[in-house]
Structure formats: structure tokens, C-alpha cells
Amino acid sequence: MKLNISLKNILKRTSRQVFVLVILFISLHVYGQKQWSRDIEQSVFVPKGQWITGVSVSYSVSNQDHYQFIVFENINGDTYSFKVSPMVMYCFKDNLAAGARIAYSRSRTSLDGASVVLGSDTNYDIDNLFSISQDWYGTAAFRNYINLGNSTRFGLFNECQIQVGGGQSKLVSGVGESLSGTYEKNVSLNIGLSPGLVMFLNNYSAIEVNVGVLGFNYSHTRSTTDQIYIANRSTKSANFKVNLFSIMFGATFYL
């Protein structure tokens, strides 16, 4: 009985202390808001009524002839990738803009032959491998521009994005009786935050770079192998760090 009474007393004291701390924190917060002001002044970097349009394009081609890389030897094949992403936004208020972006990407890899050498007695041969894929994306975006000091040439922006996409891919390996193929269809949803830097070249054109730092990704893939076996795969991920693979460069025009 004494033990129960002591526990009750301790709980009462603890609850009173927590209540006092909460009241003190709220009082300091309200007092601080009344007494302090940052007085941050922001000038107009992108005025209301401007249209913002631009495009990002990337293209790469690679050919290998008896190429060697670490444990891979005698690589023979070629690959290419292509991506284009036009964008249109409207500045509905000073330094605030909203719009949309679409993107299309396509990649192909053709591997005639390669060897994986893990040791003097351990090696694997890969040949007749072909892969092709294409994806489409639609993105709704909202931007907030911030000028650097009094400069009207350099500025920062913070972009919120909601992206929906889908695509398909095909992977074929082997020849003759050993021929095997897998066909895949995928859908994806991405919600993210992408800050960036913009530099005006003149009054109407600028170059910009942005990188993803925060986001949530979901994708679902349905694959069919040899027109018999069906499999489903779903992935979810959250990113709370700088994603170097999401860096994008582009040219924009302010009309």
C-alpha cells in the first residue's frame, strides 16, 4: 500500500513538472514572437505575369569492343540513352510560379558477349543480351523564388513536385532453344522537394540546376517471362538527403 501511494505521488509531481514546462515554453515562444522580428526583405526576382518555359535534354552513346572493366572482360556491345523534358510555368504572384513538366526517356543496351572473371578457375560468359525500355512522366510543380541579396541575375528557388509516370521494358537473352524474354510494365508516383539555383544570361533567358533532397517514391512493376510466368513487384522509399542521381541542368526562358 505504501508503494502504491509513493508511485502516485511521483506521477503527480512528474505531471505537474511537465505542465509547468509546457506553459513556460509556450510563454517564451509567444514573448519571442512579440519581441523579435527578422525583418527579412525580399525584392521581386520574377514578377507576376511572366511565363516560364524551358527544356532539359540528355543523350549518351557508348560502344565497347573487347573492353575490360574490373572483373568484366571482353565486353562487346553498344548502348544509348535519351531523355527530353519540356516545362511550362506561370508566375501568378511575385516570386511564386506554378506549372507542369512532361518527360520522355528511352534506353537500349545490346550486349554481344562478355566474361565475368572472379578468379583463375571461376568465370562466367554472357552473350546475346538485349534490353530496351521507355518511360513517360507528368509532373505538377510549384516554385518559390528567392533572390541573392539585391542581385537580379542570381537567385535560388524551391520546387515542390508531384510526379506520375509509367513505362515498359523488354529483356531478351540467349538464342534458339535457350531464348528467354521478359516483358515489364510499371507505374510510379513521386512526391518531392527540389531546390535549385538559377542564373540569368539576359532579361529573357537563364540556365538552372536543381537537385532532389526530400521525397517519397512508390512504384509497381508487373513482369511476364516467356509469356508464362507472371510476377509483381512493388517498392516504396523515402529520401531525406541529397540525391546526386537527381541533379538536372536546363535552359529556361522568361517571357
Backbone as numpy.savetxt, mean C-alpha at the origin, in Angstrom:
# Nx Ny Nz CAx CAy CAz Cx Cy Cz
-13.28 -13.76 57.70 -14.11 -12.55 57.70 -13.25 -11.30 57.70
-12.20 -11.30 58.45 -11.28 -10.15 58.48 -10.62 -9.95 57.13
-10.32 -11.06 56.46 -9.67 -10.98 55.15 -10.60 -10.32 54.13
-11.88 -10.68 54.20 -12.83 -10.08 53.28 -12.98 -8.59 53.51
-13.00 -8.19 54.76 -13.12 -6.76 55.08 -11.91 -5.99 54.57
-10.72 -6.54 54.74 -9.52 -5.85 54.29 -9.49 -5.72 52.77
-9.95 -6.74 52.08 -9.98 -6.66 50.62 -10.97 -5.59 50.16
-12.11 -5.52 50.83 -13.08 -4.49 50.48 -12.51 -3.10 50.69
-11.78 -2.92 51.81 -11.18 -1.61 52.08 -10.16 -1.24 51.01
-9.36 -2.25 50.60 -8.34 -1.99 49.57 -9.00 -1.59 48.25
-10.06 -2.31 47.89 -10.76 -2.00 46.64 -11.37 -0.61 46.69
-11.94 -0.24 47.84 -12.51 1.09 47.98 -11.46 2.17 47.83
-10.30 1.97 48.48 -9.21 2.96 48.38 -8.71 3.08 46.94
-8.57 1.92 46.28 -8.07 1.95 44.90 -9.03 2.67 43.97
-10.33 2.38 44.13 -11.32 3.04 43.27 -11.34 4.55 43.52
-11.18 4.96 44.77 -11.14 6.40 45.07 -9.93 7.06 44.44
-8.77 6.38 44.51 -7.56 6.95 43.91 -7.69 7.07 42.40
-8.25 6.03 41.77 -8.44 6.08 40.32 -9.39 7.21 39.95
-10.46 7.38 40.73 -11.43 8.45 40.46 -10.78 9.82 40.58
-9.95 10.00 41.60 -9.26 11.28 41.80 -8.30 11.56 40.65
-7.57 10.53 40.20 -6.63 10.70 39.09 -7.34 11.08 37.80
-8.49 10.43 37.54 -9.26 10.75 36.34 -9.74 12.19 36.37
-10.27 12.63 37.53 -10.75 14.01 37.65 -9.59 14.99 37.47
-8.42 14.66 38.04 -7.25 15.53 37.91 -6.79 15.61 36.46
-6.79 14.49 35.76 -6.37 14.48 34.36 -7.30 15.31 33.49
-8.62 15.16 33.71 -9.59 15.94 32.94 -9.44 17.43 33.22
-9.22 17.78 34.48 -9.07 19.20 34.85 -7.84 19.81 34.19
-6.70 19.06 34.21 -5.49 19.57 33.58 -5.65 19.70 32.08
-6.37 18.74 31.48 -6.57 18.79 30.03 -7.40 20.01 29.64
-8.48 20.26 30.39 -9.33 21.42 30.10 -8.58 22.71 30.35
-7.82 22.75 31.43 -7.04 23.96 31.76 -6.00 24.23 30.67
-5.35 23.15 30.21 -4.33 23.31 29.17 -4.92 23.83 27.87
-6.13 23.37 27.53 -6.76 23.85 26.32 -7.11 25.33 26.42
-7.47 25.78 27.62 -7.83 27.18 27.79 -6.59 28.08 27.80
-5.48 27.57 28.34 -4.31 28.41 28.54 -3.35 28.41 27.36
-3.31 27.29 26.59 -2.29 27.17 25.56 -2.93 27.07 24.18
-2.28 27.67 23.22 -2.70 27.60 21.83 -1.46 27.55 20.96
-1.44 26.62 20.00 -0.24 26.47 19.16 -0.10 27.60 18.15
-1.20 28.22 17.78 -1.17 29.33 16.82 -0.46 28.95 15.53
-0.80 27.76 15.02 -0.22 27.32 13.75 -0.95 28.01 12.61
-0.22 28.72 11.80 -0.81 29.42 10.66 -0.47 28.65 9.38
-1.49 28.38 8.59 -1.31 27.65 7.35 -1.80 28.49 6.19
-0.92 28.73 5.23 -1.31 29.50 4.05 -1.91 28.56 3.00
-2.52 29.16 1.99 -3.16 28.38 0.93 -2.10 27.80 0.01
-2.01 26.50 -0.06 -1.05 25.83 -0.94 -1.71 25.40 -2.24
-2.91 24.81 -2.14 -3.71 24.47 -3.32 -5.07 25.13 -3.13
-5.41 26.15 -3.91 -6.66 26.90 -3.68 -7.90 26.11 -4.11
-9.00 26.53 -3.56 -10.28 25.92 -3.88 -10.61 26.10 -5.37
-11.17 25.06 -5.97 -11.58 25.13 -7.37 -10.59 24.54 -8.36
-9.40 24.14 -7.92 -8.41 23.57 -8.83 -8.69 22.09 -9.08
-8.47 21.68 -10.33 -8.51 20.28 -10.70 -7.10 19.73 -10.68
-6.95 18.53 -10.15 -5.63 17.88 -10.05 -5.69 16.58 -10.84
-4.84 16.46 -11.82 -4.81 15.24 -12.63 -3.37 14.81 -12.83
-3.16 13.53 -13.00 -1.80 13.02 -13.16 -1.81 11.55 -13.51
-0.64 11.01 -13.69 -0.51 9.60 -14.05 0.84 9.09 -13.56
0.83 7.83 -13.12 2.06 7.13 -12.75 2.21 5.92 -13.66
3.40 5.76 -14.25 3.65 4.67 -15.19 4.95 3.99 -14.82
4.95 2.66 -14.83 6.18 1.91 -14.60 6.24 0.74 -15.57
7.43 0.46 -16.07 7.61 -0.61 -17.04 9.02 -1.16 -16.89
9.14 -2.48 -16.89 10.46 -3.10 -16.75 10.50 -4.38 -17.57
11.67 -4.65 -18.16 11.90 -5.84 -18.97 13.23 -6.44 -18.55
13.27 -7.76 -18.47 14.51 -8.44 -18.09 14.65 -9.72 -18.91
15.87 -9.95 -19.41 16.20 -11.17 -20.15 17.41 -11.83 -19.53
17.37 -13.14 -19.36 18.46 -13.89 -18.75 18.94 -14.98 -19.71
20.25 -15.10 -19.82 20.86 -16.14 -20.65 22.02 -16.74 -19.87
21.81 -17.93 -19.33 22.80 -18.62 -18.49 23.22 -17.72 -17.31
22.23 -17.08 -16.73 22.47 -16.17 -15.61 22.57 -16.96 -14.31
23.42 -16.50 -13.40 23.59 -17.15 -12.10 23.35 -16.14 -10.99
22.62 -16.60 -9.97 22.31 -15.75 -8.82 22.20 -16.62 -7.58
23.18 -16.49 -6.69 23.27 -17.25 -5.43 23.18 -18.75 -5.74
22.06 -19.39 -5.38 21.93 -20.84 -5.58 21.27 -21.17 -6.91
20.91 -20.15 -7.69 20.28 -20.39 -8.98 21.33 -20.30 -10.09
21.37 -21.29 -10.95 22.35 -21.34 -12.02 21.67 -21.65 -13.34
22.33 -21.20 -14.42 21.85 -21.45 -15.79 20.40 -21.02 -15.99
20.10 -19.80 -15.56 18.75 -19.26 -15.72 18.58 -18.75 -17.14
17.57 -19.27 -17.83 17.26 -18.84 -19.19 15.78 -18.48 -19.26
15.50 -17.25 -19.61 14.12 -16.81 -19.69 14.01 -15.31 -19.80
12.79 -14.82 -19.73 12.55 -13.38 -19.80 11.31 -13.05 -18.98
11.22 -11.80 -18.60 10.08 -11.33 -17.80 9.84 -9.85 -18.08
8.61 -9.43 -17.90 8.29 -8.01 -18.01 7.13 -7.69 -17.07
7.04 -6.42 -16.67 5.93 -5.94 -15.85 5.59 -4.52 -16.29
4.30 -4.21 -16.20 3.80 -2.91 -16.67 2.67 -2.46 -15.74
2.66 -1.18 -15.40 1.60 -0.64 -14.55 1.35 0.82 -14.92
0.07 1.19 -15.03 -0.31 2.57 -15.30 -1.44 2.95 -14.36
-1.39 4.18 -13.83 -2.36 4.60 -12.83 -2.70 6.08 -13.02
-3.77 6.42 -13.76 -4.21 7.82 -13.87 -5.02 8.24 -12.65
-5.05 9.56 -12.39 -5.70 10.08 -11.19 -6.37 11.42 -11.50
-7.56 11.65 -10.93 -8.27 12.92 -11.05 -8.81 13.29 -9.68
-8.55 14.54 -9.25 -9.05 15.03 -7.97 -9.53 16.47 -8.14
-10.42 16.88 -7.22 -10.93 18.26 -7.23 -10.76 18.87 -5.85
-10.24 20.10 -5.81 -10.01 20.79 -4.54 -11.30 21.54 -4.17
-12.11 20.93 -3.30 -13.39 21.51 -2.92 -13.27 22.58 -1.84
-12.10 22.65 -1.20 -11.81 23.66 -0.19 -10.32 23.89 -0.20
-9.88 25.07 0.26 -8.45 25.36 0.28 -7.68 24.24 0.98
-6.70 23.66 0.25 -5.81 22.60 0.76 -6.51 21.27 1.00
-7.76 21.13 0.57 -8.49 19.87 0.73 -9.00 19.42 -0.64
-8.72 18.16 -1.00 -9.10 17.64 -2.31 -9.61 16.21 -2.18
-10.50 15.84 -3.09 -11.03 14.48 -3.12 -11.15 14.04 -4.57
-11.01 12.75 -4.80 -11.09 12.25 -6.17 -10.93 10.75 -6.23
-10.48 10.27 -7.39 -10.38 8.84 -7.61 -9.15 8.53 -8.46
-8.72 7.30 -8.35 -7.58 6.80 -9.12 -7.89 5.38 -9.59
-7.54 5.07 -10.82 -7.66 3.71 -11.32 -6.28 3.21 -11.71
-6.12 1.91 -11.69 -4.80 1.34 -12.00 -4.97 0.01 -12.71
-4.04 -0.26 -13.60 -3.99 -1.54 -14.30 -2.54 -2.01 -14.32
-2.33 -3.27 -13.97 -0.98 -3.84 -13.98 -1.00 -5.19 -14.67
0.11 -5.51 -15.31 0.23 -6.78 -16.03 1.68 -7.24 -15.94
1.89 -8.52 -15.73 3.24 -9.06 -15.64 3.27 -10.45 -16.28
4.42 -10.80 -16.84 4.60 -12.10 -17.49 6.01 -12.60 -17.22
6.12 -13.90 -16.96 7.42 -14.53 -16.74 7.47 -15.83 -17.53
8.53 -15.98 -18.31 8.74 -17.20 -19.08 10.12 -17.75 -18.74
10.14 -18.91 -18.12 11.39 -19.53 -17.68 11.61 -20.81 -18.48
12.61 -20.78 -19.35 12.91 -21.96 -20.17 13.64 -23.03 -19.37
14.50 -22.60 -18.45 15.23 -23.56 -17.64 16.06 -22.89 -16.57
16.27 -23.60 -15.47 17.10 -23.11 -14.37 17.44 -24.27 -13.46
18.51 -24.11 -12.71 18.94 -25.14 -11.75 19.11 -24.51 -10.39
18.62 -25.21 -9.37 18.79 -24.79 -7.99 19.83 -25.70 -7.36
21.01 -25.15 -7.06 22.13 -25.93 -6.54 22.31 -25.59 -5.07
22.00 -26.55 -4.19 22.13 -26.36 -2.76 23.40 -26.97 -2.21
24.05 -27.82 -2.99 25.29 -28.47 -2.57 25.85 -29.29 -3.71
26.96 -29.94 -3.45 27.60 -30.74 -4.50 26.75 -31.92 -4.93
25.94 -32.44 -4.03 25.10 -33.60 -4.34 23.61 -33.28 -4.34
23.25 -32.01 -4.17 21.84 -31.64 -4.09 21.55 -30.51 -5.08
20.78 -30.81 -6.10 20.36 -29.80 -7.07 19.03 -30.20 -7.69
18.30 -29.17 -8.11 16.99 -29.36 -8.72 16.95 -28.59 -10.03
16.25 -29.16 -11.01 16.09 -28.53 -12.31 14.67 -28.05 -12.49
14.53 -26.84 -13.02 13.22 -26.25 -13.30 13.20 -25.85 -14.76
12.16 -26.27 -15.48 12.07 -25.90 -16.89 10.62 -25.76 -17.33
10.45 -25.05 -18.45 9.12 -24.86 -19.05 8.10 -24.33 -18.04
8.43 -23.19 -17.47 7.55 -22.52 -16.51 7.07 -21.20 -17.11
5.76 -21.01 -17.11 5.19 -19.80 -17.70 4.12 -19.24 -16.76
4.18 -17.93 -16.54 3.24 -17.27 -15.64 2.83 -15.92 -16.22
1.53 -15.62 -16.14 1.02 -14.33 -16.60 -0.11 -13.89 -15.67
-0.17 -12.61 -15.35 -1.20 -12.09 -14.45 -1.55 -10.66 -14.81
-2.77 -10.26 -14.48 -3.21 -8.89 -14.68 -4.19 -8.53 -13.57
-4.16 -7.25 -13.16 -4.99 -6.78 -12.05 -5.54 -5.40 -12.36
-6.73 -5.12 -11.81 -7.37 -3.81 -11.92 -7.67 -3.30 -10.52
-7.55 -1.98 -10.34 -7.81 -1.38 -9.04 -8.57 -0.07 -9.23
-9.49 0.21 -8.31 -10.18 1.49 -8.25 -10.02 2.06 -6.85
-9.63 3.32 -6.75 -9.31 3.92 -5.45 -10.03 5.25 -5.27
-10.70 5.42 -4.14 -11.25 6.71 -3.73 -10.25 7.34 -2.77
-9.91 8.61 -2.99 -8.85 9.25 -2.22 -9.28 10.62 -1.70
-8.74 10.98 -0.55 -8.97 12.29 0.06 -7.61 12.84 0.50
-7.31 14.09 0.14 -6.01 14.69 0.43 -6.14 15.96 1.25
-5.13 16.14 2.13 -4.97 17.37 2.89 -3.55 17.88 2.66
-3.43 19.07 2.04 -2.12 19.64 1.73 -1.63 20.54 2.86
-0.32 20.52 3.07 0.33 21.36 4.08 1.58 21.97 3.45
1.67 23.28 3.44 2.84 23.93 2.86 4.00 23.92 3.85
5.21 23.93 3.34 6.42 23.99 4.16 6.79 25.45 4.38
6.47 25.97 5.56 6.74 27.37 5.84 5.88 28.26 4.96
6.50 29.23 4.32 5.81 30.13 3.39 6.04 29.74 1.94
6.62 28.57 1.73 6.92 28.14 0.37 5.67 27.73 -0.37
5.57 28.14 -1.64 4.48 27.71 -2.50 4.96 26.71 -3.54
6.21 26.28 -3.41 6.78 25.30 -4.35 6.85 23.91 -3.72
7.20 23.83 -2.45 7.31 22.55 -1.76 6.20 22.41 -0.73
5.64 21.22 -0.64 4.58 20.97 0.33 4.44 19.49 0.64
3.70 19.24 1.69 3.40 17.87 2.09 1.91 17.61 1.90
1.54 16.34 1.77 0.13 15.99 1.73 -0.07 14.66 2.43
-1.26 14.51 2.95 -1.65 13.26 3.60 -2.86 12.71 2.86
-2.76 11.50 2.35 -3.83 10.94 1.51 -4.44 9.72 2.17
-5.76 9.73 2.34 -6.51 8.57 2.81 -7.08 7.84 1.60
-6.95 6.52 1.58 -7.32 5.74 0.41 -8.22 4.57 0.78
-9.20 4.31 -0.07 -10.01 3.09 -0.01 -9.94 2.46 -1.40
-9.34 1.28 -1.48 -9.07 0.66 -2.78 -9.76 -0.70 -2.88
-10.41 -0.92 -4.02 -11.04 -2.20 -4.34 -10.45 -2.70 -5.65
-10.08 -3.97 -5.68 -9.43 -4.49 -6.88 -9.73 -5.95 -7.13
-9.27 -6.41 -8.26 -9.45 -7.80 -8.63 -8.52 -8.14 -9.79
-8.34 -9.42 -10.04 -7.47 -9.81 -11.13 -7.51 -11.31 -11.36
-6.64 -11.72 -12.26 -6.56 -13.13 -12.60 -5.13 -13.46 -13.01
-4.76 -14.70 -12.86 -3.40 -15.14 -13.20 -3.43 -16.58 -13.67
-2.40 -16.97 -14.41 -2.28 -18.33 -14.92 -0.83 -18.79 -14.78
-0.66 -19.99 -14.28 0.67 -20.59 -14.10 0.67 -21.95 -14.76
1.60 -22.16 -15.70 1.71 -23.41 -16.43 3.13 -23.92 -16.30
3.28 -25.22 -16.05 4.60 -25.83 -15.92 4.59 -27.20 -16.60
5.77 -27.62 -17.11 5.91 -28.93 -17.74 5.45 -28.94 -19.18
5.64 -30.08 -19.84 5.22 -30.30 -21.22 4.67 -31.72 -21.34
3.88 -31.94 -22.38 3.38 -33.28 -22.64 2.53 -33.81 -21.51
2.81 -35.04 -21.10 2.03 -35.67 -20.04 2.24 -35.03 -18.67
3.34 -34.35 -18.51 3.63 -33.70 -17.22 3.11 -32.27 -17.16
2.35 -31.84 -18.19 1.82 -30.48 -18.22 0.81 -30.27 -17.09
0.97 -29.17 -16.37 0.08 -28.83 -15.26 -0.15 -27.33 -15.26
-1.38 -26.92 -14.99 -1.70 -25.50 -14.99 -2.63 -25.11 -13.87
-2.47 -23.89 -13.38 -3.32 -23.36 -12.31 -3.84 -22.00 -12.72
-5.16 -21.83 -12.62 -5.81 -20.57 -12.94 -6.37 -19.98 -11.65
-6.11 -18.68 -11.42 -6.54 -18.03 -10.19 -7.31 -16.74 -10.48
-8.31 -16.46 -9.64 -9.03 -15.20 -9.64 -9.00 -14.63 -8.23
-8.79 -13.33 -8.10 -8.66 -12.73 -6.78 -9.42 -11.42 -6.69
-9.85 -11.10 -5.48 -10.45 -9.80 -5.16 -9.74 -9.28 -3.91
-9.68 -7.96 -3.78 -8.95 -7.38 -2.66 -9.59 -6.08 -2.21
-9.36 -5.75 -0.95 -9.82 -4.50 -0.35 -8.69 -3.93 0.49
-8.36 -2.66 0.26 -7.28 -2.01 1.00 -7.75 -0.65 1.51
-7.49 -0.39 2.77 -7.76 0.90 3.39 -6.46 1.40 4.00
-6.01 2.57 3.57 -4.69 2.99 4.02 -4.50 4.49 4.11
-3.36 4.84 4.68 -2.92 6.23 4.85 -1.58 6.36 4.16
-1.47 7.36 3.27 -0.27 7.48 2.45 0.19 8.93 2.39
1.13 9.34 3.24 1.67 10.71 3.17 2.67 10.84 2.03
2.89 12.08 1.60 3.81 12.29 0.49 4.36 13.70 0.43
5.20 13.93 -0.56 5.86 15.21 -0.79 5.59 15.64 -2.23
5.24 16.91 -2.42 4.98 17.44 -3.75 5.90 18.64 -4.01
6.43 18.72 -5.24 7.29 19.83 -5.62 6.79 20.39 -6.95
6.42 21.66 -6.95 5.92 22.32 -8.16 7.09 22.71 -9.05
7.00 22.32 -10.33 7.99 22.74 -11.31 7.65 24.11 -11.88
6.35 24.37 -12.02 5.85 25.69 -12.39 4.45 25.84 -11.80
3.68 26.79 -12.30 2.36 27.02 -11.71 1.36 25.91 -11.98
1.64 25.05 -12.94 0.64 24.07 -13.36 1.10 22.61 -13.27
2.37 22.35 -13.12 2.85 20.97 -13.09 3.72 20.73 -11.86
3.70 19.48 -11.39 4.46 19.13 -10.19 4.82 17.65 -10.26
5.80 17.28 -9.48 6.14 15.87 -9.30 5.93 15.54 -7.82
5.53 14.30 -7.55 5.23 13.92 -6.19 5.66 12.49 -5.92
5.87 12.21 -4.64 6.21 10.88 -4.19 5.44 10.61 -2.90
4.88 9.41 -2.77 4.18 9.06 -1.54 4.48 7.62 -1.17
4.28 7.30 0.10 4.59 5.96 0.61 3.55 5.58 1.66
3.14 4.32 1.65 2.16 3.84 2.61 2.78 3.62 3.99
2.11 4.09 5.01 2.60 3.91 6.38 1.59 3.22 7.29
0.32 3.20 6.89 -0.71 2.63 7.74 -1.80 2.07 6.85
-2.26 0.86 7.15 -3.29 0.31 6.31 -3.78 -1.06 6.74
-4.92 -1.43 6.19 -5.51 -2.76 6.39 -5.78 -3.37 5.03
-5.38 -4.63 4.84 -5.51 -5.30 3.56 -6.25 -6.62 3.72
-7.12 -6.90 2.76 -7.83 -8.18 2.73 -7.88 -8.65 1.28
-7.63 -9.93 1.06 -7.69 -10.50 -0.28 -8.21 -11.93 -0.22
-8.91 -12.30 -1.27 -9.43 -13.67 -1.39 -9.09 -14.19 -2.78
-8.54 -15.39 -2.84 -8.11 -16.00 -4.10 -8.75 -17.37 -4.25
-9.29 -17.61 -5.43 -9.85 -18.92 -5.77 -9.03 -19.49 -6.92
-8.46 -20.67 -6.73 -7.59 -21.28 -7.73 -8.14 -22.62 -8.18
-7.93 -22.91 -9.46 -8.33 -24.18 -10.05 -7.12 -24.80 -10.74
-6.72 -25.99 -10.32 -5.55 -26.67 -10.85 -5.98 -27.83 -11.73
-5.47 -27.83 -12.97 -5.77 -28.89 -13.95 -7.26 -29.09 -14.15
-8.03 -28.01 -13.95 -9.49 -28.01 -14.12 -10.18 -29.06 -13.25
-9.52 -29.47 -12.17 -10.08 -30.49 -11.28 -10.09 -30.01 -9.83
-8.92 -29.62 -9.35 -8.77 -29.29 -7.94 -9.04 -27.80 -7.72
-9.91 -27.53 -6.75 -10.31 -26.15 -6.43 -9.86 -25.83 -5.01
-9.26 -24.67 -4.84 -8.80 -24.24 -3.52 -9.13 -22.76 -3.33
-9.32 -22.37 -2.07 -9.60 -20.98 -1.72 -8.59 -20.52 -0.68
-8.15 -19.27 -0.82 -7.17 -18.71 0.11 -7.55 -17.28 0.44
-7.58 -16.96 1.73 -7.89 -15.61 2.19 -6.76 -15.11 3.08
-6.41 -13.85 2.92 -5.35 -13.26 3.73 -5.82 -11.91 4.27
-5.42 -11.63 5.51 -5.69 -10.35 6.16 -4.39 -9.84 6.77
-4.15 -8.56 6.64 -2.93 -7.99 7.21 -3.16 -6.53 7.56
-2.41 -6.07 8.55 -2.43 -4.66 8.96 -1.00 -4.15 8.97
-0.80 -2.97 8.43 0.53 -2.40 8.32 0.60 -1.11 9.13
1.52 -1.07 10.10 1.70 0.11 10.94 3.15 0.60 10.88
3.77 0.49 9.71 5.14 0.95 9.52 5.32 1.39 8.08
6.46 1.98 7.79 6.73 2.43 6.43 6.87 1.23 5.52
6.05 1.19 4.47 6.09 0.10 3.51 6.88 0.56 2.28
8.14 0.13 2.20 9.00 0.57 1.11 8.52 0.07 -0.25
7.74 -1.02 -0.27 7.26 -1.56 -1.53 6.07 -0.77 -2.08
5.56 0.19 -1.31 4.41 0.97 -1.77 4.81 2.38 -2.22
6.11 2.65 -2.35 6.56 3.97 -2.79 6.13 4.20 -4.24
5.52 5.36 -4.51 5.06 5.70 -5.85 5.54 7.09 -6.25
6.03 7.21 -7.48 6.43 8.48 -8.06 5.45 8.82 -9.19
5.15 10.10 -9.35 4.23 10.47 -10.42 4.32 11.94 -10.76
3.74 12.28 -11.91 3.66 13.67 -12.36 2.20 14.10 -12.28
1.95 15.30 -11.75 0.58 15.81 -11.60 0.48 17.20 -12.22
-0.75 17.52 -12.63 -1.01 18.83 -13.25 -2.17 19.49 -12.50
-1.99 20.77 -12.15 -2.97 21.53 -11.39 -3.59 22.56 -12.34
-4.86 22.34 -12.67 -5.54 23.15 -13.68 -6.60 24.05 -13.05
